[in-house]
mmCIF file with all atom_site columns, C-alpha atoms in Angstrom:
data_model
loop_
_atom_site.group_PDB
_atom_site.id
_atom_site.type_symbol
_atom_site.label_atom_id
_atom_site.label_alt_id
_atom_site.label_comp_id
_atom_site.label_asym_id
_atom_site.label_entity_id
_atom_site.label_seq_id
_atom_site.pdbx_PDB_ins_code
_atom_site.Cartn_x
_atom_site.Cartn_y
_atom_site.Cartn_z
_atom_site.occupancy
_atom_site.B_iso_or_equiv
_atom_site.pdbx_formal_charge
_atom_site.auth_seq_id
_atom_site.auth_comp_id
_atom_site.auth_asym_id
_atom_site.auth_atom_id
_atom_site.pdbx_PDB_model_num
ATOM 1  C CA . MET A 1 1  ? 261.723 242.469 -85.308  1.00 67.00 ? 22 MET A CA 1
ATOM 2  C CA . LEU A 1 2  ? 262.188 241.075 -88.796  1.00 75.00 ? 23 LEU A CA 1
ATOM 3  C CA . MET A 1 3  ? 262.842 243.690 -91.449  1.00 81.00 ? 24 MET A CA 1
ATOM 4  C CA . ALA A 1 4  ? 261.447 243.412 -94.968  1.00 90.00 ? 25 ALA A CA 1
ATOM 5  C CA . HIS A 1 5  ? 264.016 243.519 -97.754  1.00 93.00 ? 26 HIS A CA 1
ATOM 6  C CA . PRO A 1 6  ? 264.302 246.983 -99.318  1.00 93.00 ? 27 PRO A CA 1
ATOM 7  C CA . ALA A 1 7  ? 263.276 245.604 -102.729 1.00 94.00 ? 28 ALA A CA 1
ATOM 8  C CA . VAL A 1 8  ? 260.029 244.317 -101.208 1.00 95.00 ? 29 VAL A CA 1
ATOM 9  C CA . LEU A 1 9  ? 259.353 247.653 -99.528  1.00 96.00 ? 30 LEU A CA 1
ATOM 10 C CA . LYS A 1 10 ? 260.106 249.549 -102.739 1.00 96.00 ? 31 LYS A CA 1
ATOM 11 C CA . ASP A 1 11 ? 257.654 247.376 -104.655 1.00 97.00 ? 32 ASP A CA 1
ATOM 12 C CA . LEU A 1 12 ? 254.950 247.805 -102.017 1.00 97.00 ? 33 LEU A CA 1
ATOM 13 C CA . VAL A 1 13 ? 255.341 251.595 -101.921 1.00 97.00 ? 34 VAL A CA 1
ATOM 14 C CA . GLU A 1 14 ? 255.225 251.774 -105.721 1.00 96.00 ? 35 GLU A CA 1
ATOM 15 C CA . ARG A 1 15 ? 252.131 249.566 -105.872 1.00 96.00 ? 36 ARG A CA 1
ATOM 16 C CA . TYR A 1 16 ? 250.456 251.639 -103.152 1.00 96.00 ? 37 TYR A CA 1
ATOM 17 C CA . GLU A 1 17 ? 251.180 254.867 -105.031 1.00 94.00 ? 38 GLU A CA 1
ATOM 18 C CA . SER A 1 18 ? 249.877 253.479 -108.325 1.00 92.00 ? 39 SER A CA 1
ATOM 19 C CA . LEU A 1 19 ? 246.690 252.185 -106.697 1.00 91.00 ? 40 LEU A CA 1
ATOM 20 C CA . ARG A 1 20 ? 246.047 255.523 -104.973 1.00 89.00 ? 41 ARG A CA 1
ATOM 21 C CA . CYS A 1 21 ? 245.627 257.313 -108.316 1.00 79.00 ? 42 CYS A CA 1
ATOM 22 C CA . PRO A 1 22 ? 242.100 258.591 -109.016 1.00 69.00 ? 43 PRO A CA 1
ATOM 23 C CA . SER A 1 23 ? 241.610 256.302 -112.022 1.00 69.00 ? 44 SER A CA 1
ATOM 24 C CA . ALA A 1 24 ? 241.822 253.195 -109.794 1.00 60.00 ? 45 ALA A CA 1
ATOM 25 C CA . GLU A 1 25 ? 238.360 253.431 -108.282 1.00 70.00 ? 46 GLU A CA 1
ATOM 26 C CA . ASP A 1 26 ? 236.819 250.064 -109.176 1.00 84.00 ? 47 ASP A CA 1
ATOM 27 C CA . ALA A 1 27 ? 236.119 247.404 -106.538 1.00 86.00 ? 48 ALA A CA 1
ATOM 28 C CA . ARG A 1 28 ? 239.040 245.215 -107.592 1.00 87.00 ? 49 ARG A CA 1
ATOM 29 C CA . SER A 1 29 ? 241.487 248.125 -107.339 1.00 87.00 ? 50 SER A CA 1
ATOM 30 C CA . ARG A 1 30 ? 240.139 249.069 -103.911 1.00 89.00 ? 51 ARG A CA 1
ATOM 31 C CA . GLN A 1 31 ? 240.651 245.492 -102.714 1.00 92.00 ? 52 GLN A CA 1
ATOM 32 C CA . ARG A 1 32 ? 244.188 245.433 -104.094 1.00 93.00 ? 53 ARG A CA 1
ATOM 33 C CA . LEU A 1 33 ? 244.873 248.765 -102.357 1.00 94.00 ? 54 LEU A CA 1
ATOM 34 C CA . GLU A 1 34 ? 243.609 247.370 -99.050  1.00 95.00 ? 55 GLU A CA 1
ATOM 35 C CA . ASP A 1 35 ? 245.818 244.294 -99.527  1.00 97.00 ? 56 ASP A CA 1
ATOM 36 C CA . VAL A 1 36 ? 248.880 246.451 -100.189 1.00 97.00 ? 57 VAL A CA 1
ATOM 37 C CA . GLU A 1 37 ? 248.094 248.670 -97.197  1.00 97.00 ? 58 GLU A CA 1
ATOM 38 C CA . TYR A 1 38 ? 247.822 245.603 -94.959  1.00 98.00 ? 59 TYR A CA 1
ATOM 39 C CA . THR A 1 39 ? 251.072 244.140 -96.305  1.00 97.00 ? 60 THR A CA 1
ATOM 40 C CA . LEU A 1 40 ? 252.880 247.461 -95.828  1.00 97.00 ? 61 LEU A CA 1
ATOM 41 C CA . CYS A 1 41 ? 251.712 247.583 -92.214  1.00 97.00 ? 62 CYS A CA 1
ATOM 42 C CA . VAL A 1 42 ? 252.759 243.999 -91.518  1.00 96.00 ? 63 VAL A CA 1
ATOM 43 C CA . SER A 1 43 ? 256.100 244.486 -93.293  1.00 96.00 ? 64 SER A CA 1
ATOM 44 C CA . THR A 1 44 ? 256.932 247.584 -91.263  1.00 96.00 ? 65 THR A CA 1
ATOM 45 C CA . GLY A 1 45 ? 255.453 246.577 -87.908  1.00 95.00 ? 66 GLY A CA 1
ATOM 46 C CA . THR A 1 46 ? 252.969 249.459 -87.921  1.00 96.00 ? 67 THR A CA 1
ATOM 47 C CA . ARG A 1 47 ? 249.206 249.707 -87.572  1.00 96.00 ? 68 ARG A CA 1
ATOM 48 C CA . ASP A 1 48 ? 248.244 252.410 -90.073  1.00 97.00 ? 69 ASP A CA 1
ATOM 49 C CA . VAL A 1 49 ? 249.238 253.037 -93.647  1.00 97.00 ? 70 VAL A CA 1
ATOM 50 C CA . GLU A 1 50 ? 250.719 256.517 -93.077  1.00 97.00 ? 71 GLU A CA 1
ATOM 51 C CA . ALA A 1 51 ? 253.091 255.165 -90.432  1.00 98.00 ? 72 ALA A CA 1
ATOM 52 C CA . ALA A 1 52 ? 253.872 252.209 -92.700  1.00 97.00 ? 73 ALA A CA 1
ATOM 53 C CA . LEU A 1 53 ? 254.761 254.510 -95.580  1.00 98.00 ? 74 LEU A CA 1
ATOM 54 C CA . ARG A 1 54 ? 256.996 256.639 -93.358  1.00 97.00 ? 75 ARG A CA 1
ATOM 55 C CA . ALA A 1 55 ? 258.745 253.538 -92.024  1.00 96.00 ? 76 ALA A CA 1
ATOM 56 C CA . ALA A 1 56 ? 259.153 252.004 -95.480  1.00 96.00 ? 77 ALA A CA 1
ATOM 57 C CA . ARG A 1 57 ? 260.536 255.216 -96.977  1.00 96.00 ? 78 ARG A CA 1
ATOM 58 C CA . ALA A 1 58 ? 262.941 255.652 -94.064  1.00 95.00 ? 79 ALA A CA 1
ATOM 59 C CA . ARG A 1 59 ? 264.153 252.054 -94.481  1.00 95.00 ? 80 ARG A CA 1
ATOM 60 C CA . LEU A 1 60 ? 264.611 252.597 -98.220  1.00 95.00 ? 81 LEU A CA 1
ATOM 61 C CA . GLN A 1 61 ? 266.543 255.803 -97.631  1.00 93.00 ? 82 GLN A CA 1
ATOM 62 C CA . HIS A 1 62 ? 268.725 254.058 -95.057  1.00 91.00 ? 83 HIS A CA 1
ATOM 63 C CA . SER A 1 63 ? 269.437 251.120 -97.371  1.00 87.00 ? 84 SER A CA 1
ATOM 64 C CA . THR A 1 64 ? 270.338 253.474 -100.245 1.00 77.00 ? 85 THR A CA 1
ATOM 65 C CA . LEU A 1 65 ? 272.698 255.434 -98.004  1.00 70.00 ? 86 LEU A CA 1
ATOM 66 C CA . HIS A 1 66 ? 274.225 252.215 -96.696  1.00 66.00 ? 87 HIS A CA 1
ATOM 67 C CA . ALA A 1 67 ? 274.771 250.906 -100.229 1.00 67.00 ? 88 ALA A CA 1
ATOM 68 C CA . THR A 1 68 ? 276.345 254.215 -101.265 1.00 69.00 ? 89 THR A CA 1
ATOM 69 C CA . LEU A 1 69 ? 278.748 254.152 -98.327  1.00 62.00 ? 90 LEU A CA 1
ATOM 70 C CA . LEU A 1 70 ? 279.732 250.562 -99.039  1.00 69.00 ? 91 LEU A CA 1
ATOM 71 C CA . SER A 1 71 ? 280.488 251.276 -102.676 1.00 73.00 ? 92 SER A CA 1
ATOM 72 C CA . ALA A 1 72 ? 282.592 254.368 -101.890 1.00 59.00 ? 93 ALA A CA 1
#
């Protein structure tokens, strides 16, 4: 399976979190949230947003650890 670059995943998670805030309740924000949810699922090979977020966060944690080990 292809893996999304950590920078892409980080951006998607950040966008998801910002769109989930209570002030983002207009139709355009809801559509953008749905688009981000879909892209997170496709990028992580999952079918629901909670699994996508877990997978994205795990990948980000792994990439950070890997980068730390390489720079040590």
